[in-house]
Amino acid sequence: MTTRAGARLLEGAPIAEEIRAGVKADVAAFTATRGRPPALAVVVCGRSAPSMVYLERILKACASVGIDSRFVDVEGETVTAQAEELAAAVRALSADTTISGIIVQMPLPPGISLRVVVDAIDPLKDIDGIHPLNAGLLRLGYEGFVPATAHAALEMLERSGVTIPGAEAVVIGRSPVVGMPVSFMLVKGGATVTVCHSRTGDIAAHTRRADIVVVAAGKPGLVTGAMLKPGAVVVDVGINVVDGRIVGDVDFASASEVASAITPVPGGVGPLTNALLLAHLVRAAQRQTADSDAARVSPIAAVSPPPTQGAS
Ligand code: NAD
């Protein structure tokens, strides 16, 4: 499908459907062999409406492919009690052999550090790649669990036939969940990558020479068509609510006049994120069982075959 201006529309739903079909087959095979389905635990610490919608979507997606899910609600009278309960819940789920993967609702309530989760989660069950072991594996070019949103941005490019090796890429945003992992994955894929962020003086000077622009800043209208090289591919990860409507970080109307391909918001990266989280969960289940069959070794050995591409 193309936009009115002629750019190819990179929609997430058809790719997500393909991924879910593969996951469904893998779940059926796992369940037949193991006598139980893979299971996801979702931990919620203080309910906020937008992230509850996201989590409910994930739980529904799990059910649609045969993945079991468990919802753990952490309460606690005080912030300290809540943090302790959160750590205990994540530790118990990490030790529970019937649970294959764990995600914790983000952001955590004020006063509770991400460290509480990181210290308690088994890296082999960290399917959204928040543990430093997984972040380190990505940084070193090994395979671990990467954050699903960052993975979705890359998957969108790869499955849409965009050439990454040799491309000039600009990533806007340097967060540990999106910007930085996307940058590392693009470098690993052979792109020359520039990371722009809130302290970058002239973002357009960078984006105007980019073949690929990935935007993850949380600022509506940050990138316009005038900032793009003709024919660039634009992946908009941003999710913002403006006048009750969901929009990305890219001014879609002007960008689609200049780009050769662009993701819509909503309907681009979002649906892929959800499907990839399920794929990560199944991979975690498979690795844990393969690992226990071969006597449990270190998390690094279990999640990381040696890099297939040289880091040179
Ligand atoms: P974040 O707030 O942690 O990081 C934002 C980054 O953008 C920072 O590195 C900051 O330096 C940079 N930035 C902010 N303002 C900027 C500006 N004016 N110019 C250049 N850089 C700027 O956010 P995040 O968690 O990385 O999320 C980024 C966006 O992606 C948000 O809109 C978020 O809602 C969205 N998101 C989407 C999905 C999805 O599935 N599509 C998932 C997670 C996050």
PDB file of N, CA and C in Angstrom, residues 8-66:
ATOM      1  N   ARG A   8       5.742   4.280   0.218  1.00  0.00           N
ATOM      2  CA  ARG A   8       5.184   2.961   0.566  1.00  0.00           C
ATOM      3  C   ARG A   8       4.825   2.983   2.049  1.00  0.00           C
ATOM      4  N   LEU A   9       3.637   2.473   2.371  1.00  0.00           N
ATOM      5  CA  LEU A   9       3.201   2.458   3.765  1.00  0.00           C
ATOM      6  C   LEU A   9       3.676   1.165   4.425  1.00  0.00           C
ATOM      7  N   LEU A  10       4.494   1.289   5.451  1.00  0.00           N
ATOM      8  CA  LEU A  10       5.015   0.102   6.133  1.00  0.00           C
ATOM      9  C   LEU A  10       4.086  -0.235   7.297  1.00  0.00           C
ATOM     10  N   GLU A  11       3.143  -1.109   7.040  1.00  0.00           N
ATOM     11  CA  GLU A  11       2.150  -1.437   8.071  1.00  0.00           C
ATOM     12  C   GLU A  11       2.612  -2.635   8.903  1.00  0.00           C
ATOM     13  N   GLY A  12       2.323  -2.548  10.201  1.00  0.00           N
ATOM     14  CA  GLY A  12       2.777  -3.610  11.101  1.00  0.00           C
ATOM     15  C   GLY A  12       1.883  -4.835  11.094  1.00  0.00           C
ATOM     16  N   ALA A  13       0.590  -4.637  10.857  1.00  0.00           N
ATOM     17  CA  ALA A  13      -0.359  -5.746  11.055  1.00  0.00           C
ATOM     18  C   ALA A  13      -0.054  -6.993  10.213  1.00  0.00           C
ATOM     19  N   PRO A  14       0.228  -6.861   8.902  1.00  0.00           N
ATOM     20  CA  PRO A  14       0.481  -8.090   8.130  1.00  0.00           C
ATOM     21  C   PRO A  14       1.730  -8.832   8.607  1.00  0.00           C
ATOM     22  N   ILE A  15       2.757  -8.082   8.986  1.00  0.00           N
ATOM     23  CA  ILE A  15       3.991  -8.738   9.466  1.00  0.00           C
ATOM     24  C   ILE A  15       3.716  -9.386  10.829  1.00  0.00           C
ATOM     25  N   ALA A  16       2.966  -8.669  11.666  1.00  0.00           N
ATOM     26  CA  ALA A  16       2.633  -9.209  12.999  1.00  0.00           C
ATOM     27  C   ALA A  16       1.838 -10.506  12.844  1.00  0.00           C
ATOM     28  N   GLU A  17       0.958 -10.544  11.873  1.00  0.00           N
ATOM     29  CA  GLU A  17       0.139 -11.741  11.639  1.00  0.00           C
ATOM     30  C   GLU A  17       1.038 -12.926  11.279  1.00  0.00           C
ATOM     31  N   GLU A  18       2.025 -12.667  10.419  1.00  0.00           N
ATOM     32  CA  GLU A  18       2.967 -13.732  10.033  1.00  0.00           C
ATOM     33  C   GLU A  18       3.734 -14.234  11.253  1.00  0.00           C
ATOM     34  N   ILE A  19       4.188 -13.283  12.074  1.00  0.00           N
ATOM     35  CA  ILE A  19       4.961 -13.668  13.266  1.00  0.00           C
ATOM     36  C   ILE A  19       4.084 -14.489  14.211  1.00  0.00           C
ATOM     37  N   ARG A  20       2.842 -14.040  14.404  1.00  0.00           N
ATOM     38  CA  ARG A  20       1.933 -14.758  15.319  1.00  0.00           C
ATOM     39  C   ARG A  20       1.640 -16.175  14.813  1.00  0.00           C
ATOM     40  N   ALA A  21       1.537 -16.330  13.487  1.00  0.00           N
ATOM     41  CA  ALA A  21       1.270 -17.670  12.934  1.00  0.00           C
ATOM     42  C   ALA A  21       2.453 -18.602  13.264  1.00  0.00           C
ATOM     43  N   GLY A  22       3.674 -18.068  13.133  1.00  0.00           N
ATOM     44  CA  GLY A  22       4.858 -18.866  13.470  1.00  0.00           C
ATOM     45  C   GLY A  22       4.878 -19.199  14.956  1.00  0.00           C
ATOM     46  N   VAL A  23       4.519 -18.213  15.774  1.00  0.00           N
ATOM     47  CA  VAL A  23       4.510 -18.423  17.233  1.00  0.00           C
ATOM     48  C   VAL A  23       3.479 -19.501  17.591  1.00  0.00           C
ATOM     49  N   LYS A  24       2.321 -19.427  16.962  1.00  0.00           N
ATOM     50  CA  LYS A  24       1.245 -20.384  17.265  1.00  0.00           C
ATOM     51  C   LYS A  24       1.712 -21.817  16.991  1.00  0.00           C
ATOM     52  N   ALA A  25       2.401 -21.989  15.859  1.00  0.00           N
ATOM     53  CA  ALA A  25       2.906 -23.325  15.507  1.00  0.00           C
ATOM     54  C   ALA A  25       3.957 -23.773  16.533  1.00  0.00           C
ATOM     55  N   ASP A  26       4.834 -22.861  16.923  1.00  0.00           N
ATOM     56  CA  ASP A  26       5.873 -23.204  17.902  1.00  0.00           C
ATOM     57  C   ASP A  26       5.259 -23.532  19.269  1.00  0.00           C
ATOM     58  N   VAL A  27       4.222 -22.797  19.630  1.00  0.00           N
ATOM     59  CA  VAL A  27       3.554 -23.041  20.922  1.00  0.00           C
ATOM     60  C   VAL A  27       2.910 -24.430  20.905  1.00  0.00           C
ATOM     61  N   ALA A  28       2.275 -24.771  19.785  1.00  0.00           N
ATOM     62  CA  ALA A  28       1.626 -26.090  19.692  1.00  0.00           C
ATOM     63  C   ALA A  28       2.672 -27.193  19.813  1.00  0.00           C
ATOM     64  N   ALA A  29       3.818 -27.014  19.130  1.00  0.00           N
ATOM     65  CA  ALA A  29       4.869 -28.039  19.184  1.00  0.00           C
ATOM     66  C   ALA A  29       5.430 -28.140  20.609  1.00  0.00           C
ATOM     67  N   PHE A  30       5.645 -26.999  21.243  1.00  0.00           N
ATOM     68  CA  PHE A  30       6.192 -26.988  22.609  1.00  0.00           C
ATOM     69  C   PHE A  30       5.217 -27.701  23.546  1.00  0.00           C
ATOM     70  N   THR A  31       3.934 -27.365  23.412  1.00  0.00           N
ATOM     71  CA  THR A  31       2.911 -27.911  24.314  1.00  0.00           C
ATOM     72  C   THR A  31       2.799 -29.425  24.129  1.00  0.00           C
ATOM     73  N   ALA A  32       2.885 -29.866  22.874  1.00  0.00           N
ATOM     74  CA  ALA A  32       2.786 -31.309  22.609  1.00  0.00           C
ATOM     75  C   ALA A  32       3.976 -32.049  23.225  1.00  0.00           C
ATOM     76  N   THR A  33       5.153 -31.453  23.153  1.00  0.00           N
ATOM     77  CA  THR A  33       6.357 -32.121  23.675  1.00  0.00           C
ATOM     78  C   THR A  33       6.422 -32.053  25.191  1.00  0.00           C
ATOM     79  N   ARG A  34       6.073 -30.905  25.721  1.00  0.00           N
ATOM     80  CA  ARG A  34       6.296 -30.664  27.152  1.00  0.00           C
ATOM     81  C   ARG A  34       5.077 -30.928  28.027  1.00  0.00           C
ATOM     82  N   GLY A  35       3.929 -31.079  27.409  1.00  0.00           N
ATOM     83  CA  GLY A  35       2.713 -31.331  28.187  1.00  0.00           C
ATOM     84  C   GLY A  35       2.171 -30.094  28.875  1.00  0.00           C
ATOM     85  N   ARG A  36       2.729 -28.937  28.563  1.00  0.00           N
ATOM     86  CA  ARG A  36       2.213 -27.659  29.094  1.00  0.00           C
ATOM     87  C   ARG A  36       2.606 -26.559  28.130  1.00  0.00           C
ATOM     88  N   PRO A  37       1.787 -25.507  28.045  1.00  0.00           N
ATOM     89  CA  PRO A  37       2.161 -24.409  27.135  1.00  0.00           C
ATOM     90  C   PRO A  37       3.208 -23.505  27.777  1.00  0.00           C
ATOM     91  N   PRO A  38       3.932 -22.722  26.972  1.00  0.00           N
ATOM     92  CA  PRO A  38       4.784 -21.678  27.554  1.00  0.00           C
ATOM     93  C   PRO A  38       3.891 -20.689  28.305  1.00  0.00           C
ATOM     94  N   ALA A  39       4.440 -20.067  29.330  1.00  0.00           N
ATOM     95  CA  ALA A  39       3.606 -19.152  30.125  1.00  0.00           C
ATOM     96  C   ALA A  39       4.302 -17.819  30.359  1.00  0.00           C
ATOM     97  N   LEU A  40       3.520 -16.770  30.218  1.00  0.00           N
ATOM     98  CA  LEU A  40       4.022 -15.408  30.458  1.00  0.00           C
ATOM     99  C   LEU A  40       3.472 -14.900  31.788  1.00  0.00           C
ATOM    100  N   ALA A  41       4.330 -14.288  32.582  1.00  0.00           N
ATOM    101  CA  ALA A  41       3.856 -13.596  33.794  1.00  0.00           C
ATOM    102  C   ALA A  41       3.934 -12.097  33.564  1.00  0.00           C
ATOM    103  N   VAL A  42       2.835 -11.423  33.848  1.00  0.00           N
ATOM    104  CA  VAL A  42       2.784  -9.971  33.729  1.00  0.00           C
ATOM    105  C   VAL A  42       2.643  -9.404  35.138  1.00  0.00           C
ATOM    106  N   VAL A  43       3.613  -8.591  35.528  1.00  0.00           N
ATOM    107  CA  VAL A  43       3.588  -8.037  36.883  1.00  0.00           C
ATOM    108  C   VAL A  43       3.196  -6.565  36.811  1.00  0.00           C
ATOM    109  N   VAL A  44       2.200  -6.212  37.580  1.00  0.00           N
ATOM    110  CA  VAL A  44       1.721  -4.831  37.583  1.00  0.00           C
ATOM    111  C   VAL A  44       1.882  -4.250  38.975  1.00  0.00           C
ATOM    112  N   CYS A  45       2.506  -3.072  38.999  1.00  0.00           N
ATOM    113  CA  CYS A  45       2.793  -2.443  40.281  1.00  0.00           C
ATOM    114  C   CYS A  45       2.179  -1.048  40.240  1.00  0.00           C
ATOM    115  N   GLY A  46       0.966  -0.910  40.703  1.00  0.00           N
ATOM    116  CA  GLY A  46       0.281   0.391  40.604  1.00  0.00           C
ATOM    117  C   GLY A  46      -0.300   0.525  39.211  1.00  0.00           C
ATOM    118  N   ARG A  47      -1.604   0.623  39.116  1.00  0.00           N
ATOM    119  CA  ARG A  47      -2.239   0.574  37.784  1.00  0.00           C
ATOM    120  C   ARG A  47      -2.355   1.950  37.163  1.00  0.00           C
ATOM    121  N   SER A  48      -1.819   2.098  35.942  1.00  0.00           N
ATOM    122  CA  SER A  48      -2.062   3.351  35.219  1.00  0.00           C
ATOM    123  C   SER A  48      -2.783   2.990  33.922  1.00  0.00           C
ATOM    124  N   ALA A  49      -3.769   3.774  33.553  1.00  0.00           N
ATOM    125  CA  ALA A  49      -4.673   3.396  32.457  1.00  0.00           C
ATOM    126  C   ALA A  49      -3.979   3.047  31.133  1.00  0.00           C
ATOM    127  N   PRO A  50      -3.063   3.896  30.585  1.00  0.00           N
ATOM    128  CA  PRO A  50      -2.494   3.566  29.277  1.00  0.00           C
ATOM    129  C   PRO A  50      -1.723   2.249  29.275  1.00  0.00           C
ATOM    130  N   SER A  51      -0.928   2.011  30.330  1.00  0.00           N
ATOM    131  CA  SER A  51      -0.143   0.776  30.276  1.00  0.00           C
ATOM    132  C   SER A  51      -1.017  -0.437  30.542  1.00  0.00           C
ATOM    133  N   MET A  52      -2.147  -0.251  31.260  1.00  0.00           N
ATOM    134  CA  MET A  52      -3.055  -1.387  31.455  1.00  0.00           C
ATOM    135  C   MET A  52      -3.652  -1.814  30.109  1.00  0.00           C
ATOM    136  N   VAL A  53      -3.939  -0.838  29.251  1.00  0.00           N
ATOM    137  CA  VAL A  53      -4.481  -1.165  27.927  1.00  0.00           C
ATOM    138  C   VAL A  53      -3.452  -1.999  27.163  1.00  0.00           C
ATOM    139  N   TYR A  54      -2.181  -1.563  27.220  1.00  0.00           N
ATOM    140  CA  TYR A  54      -1.090  -2.272  26.549  1.00  0.00           C
ATOM    141  C   TYR A  54      -0.984  -3.707  27.083  1.00  0.00           C
ATOM    142  N   LEU A  55      -1.022  -3.842  28.419  1.00  0.00           N
ATOM    143  CA  LEU A  55      -0.868  -5.175  29.021  1.00  0.00           C
ATOM    144  C   LEU A  55      -2.063  -6.075  28.687  1.00  0.00           C
ATOM    145  N   GLU A  56      -3.255  -5.488  28.697  1.00  0.00           N
ATOM    146  CA  GLU A  56      -4.429  -6.298  28.357  1.00  0.00           C
ATOM    147  C   GLU A  56      -4.338  -6.817  26.918  1.00  0.00           C
ATOM    148  N   ARG A  57      -3.790  -5.988  26.042  1.00  0.00           N
ATOM    149  CA  ARG A  57      -3.597  -6.420  24.649  1.00  0.00           C
ATOM    150  C   ARG A  57      -2.630  -7.603  24.577  1.00  0.00           C
ATOM    151  N   ILE A  58      -1.586  -7.534  25.395  1.00  0.00           N
ATOM    152  CA  ILE A  58      -0.605  -8.629  25.387  1.00  0.00           C
ATOM    153  C   ILE A  58      -1.255  -9.918  25.895  1.00  0.00           C
ATOM    154  N   LEU A  59      -2.033  -9.803  26.966  1.00  0.00           N
ATOM    155  CA  LEU A  59      -2.677 -10.998  27.528  1.00  0.00           C
ATOM    156  C   LEU A  59      -3.634 -11.621  26.502  1.00  0.00           C
ATOM    157  N   LYS A  60      -4.355 -10.772  25.788  1.00  0.00           N
ATOM    158  CA  LYS A  60      -5.282 -11.252  24.763  1.00  0.00           C
ATOM    159  C   LYS A  60      -4.497 -11.950  23.631  1.00  0.00           C
ATOM    160  N   ALA A  61      -3.369 -11.334  23.256  1.00  0.00           N
ATOM    161  CA  ALA A  61      -2.546 -11.920  22.185  1.00  0.00           C
ATOM    162  C   ALA A  61      -2.005 -13.278  22.618  1.00  0.00           C
ATOM    163  N   CYS A  62      -1.625 -13.410  23.891  1.00  0.00           N
ATOM    164  CA  CYS A  62      -1.140 -14.700  24.415  1.00  0.00           C
ATOM    165  C   CYS A  62      -2.214 -15.759  24.228  1.00  0.00           C
ATOM    166  N   ALA A  63      -3.427 -15.433  24.645  1.00  0.00           N
ATOM    167  CA  ALA A  63      -4.535 -16.405  24.574  1.00  0.00           C
ATOM    168  C   ALA A  63      -4.767 -16.824  23.113  1.00  0.00           C
ATOM    169  N   SER A  64      -4.590 -15.877  22.177  1.00  0.00           N
ATOM    170  CA  SER A  64      -4.899 -16.180  20.776  1.00  0.00           C
ATOM    171  C   SER A  64      -3.902 -17.161  20.159  1.00  0.00           C
ATOM    172  N   VAL A  65      -2.734 -17.323  20.754  1.00  0.00           N
ATOM    173  CA  VAL A  65      -1.757 -18.277  20.190  1.00  0.00           C
ATOM    174  C   VAL A  65      -1.501 -19.469  21.127  1.00  0.00           C
ATOM    175  N   GLY A  66      -2.274 -19.563  22.198  1.00  0.00           N
ATOM    176  CA  GLY A  66      -2.156 -20.718  23.094  1.00  0.00           C
ATOM    177  C   GLY A  66      -1.131 -20.574  24.200  1.00  0.00           C
TER     178      GLY A  66
END
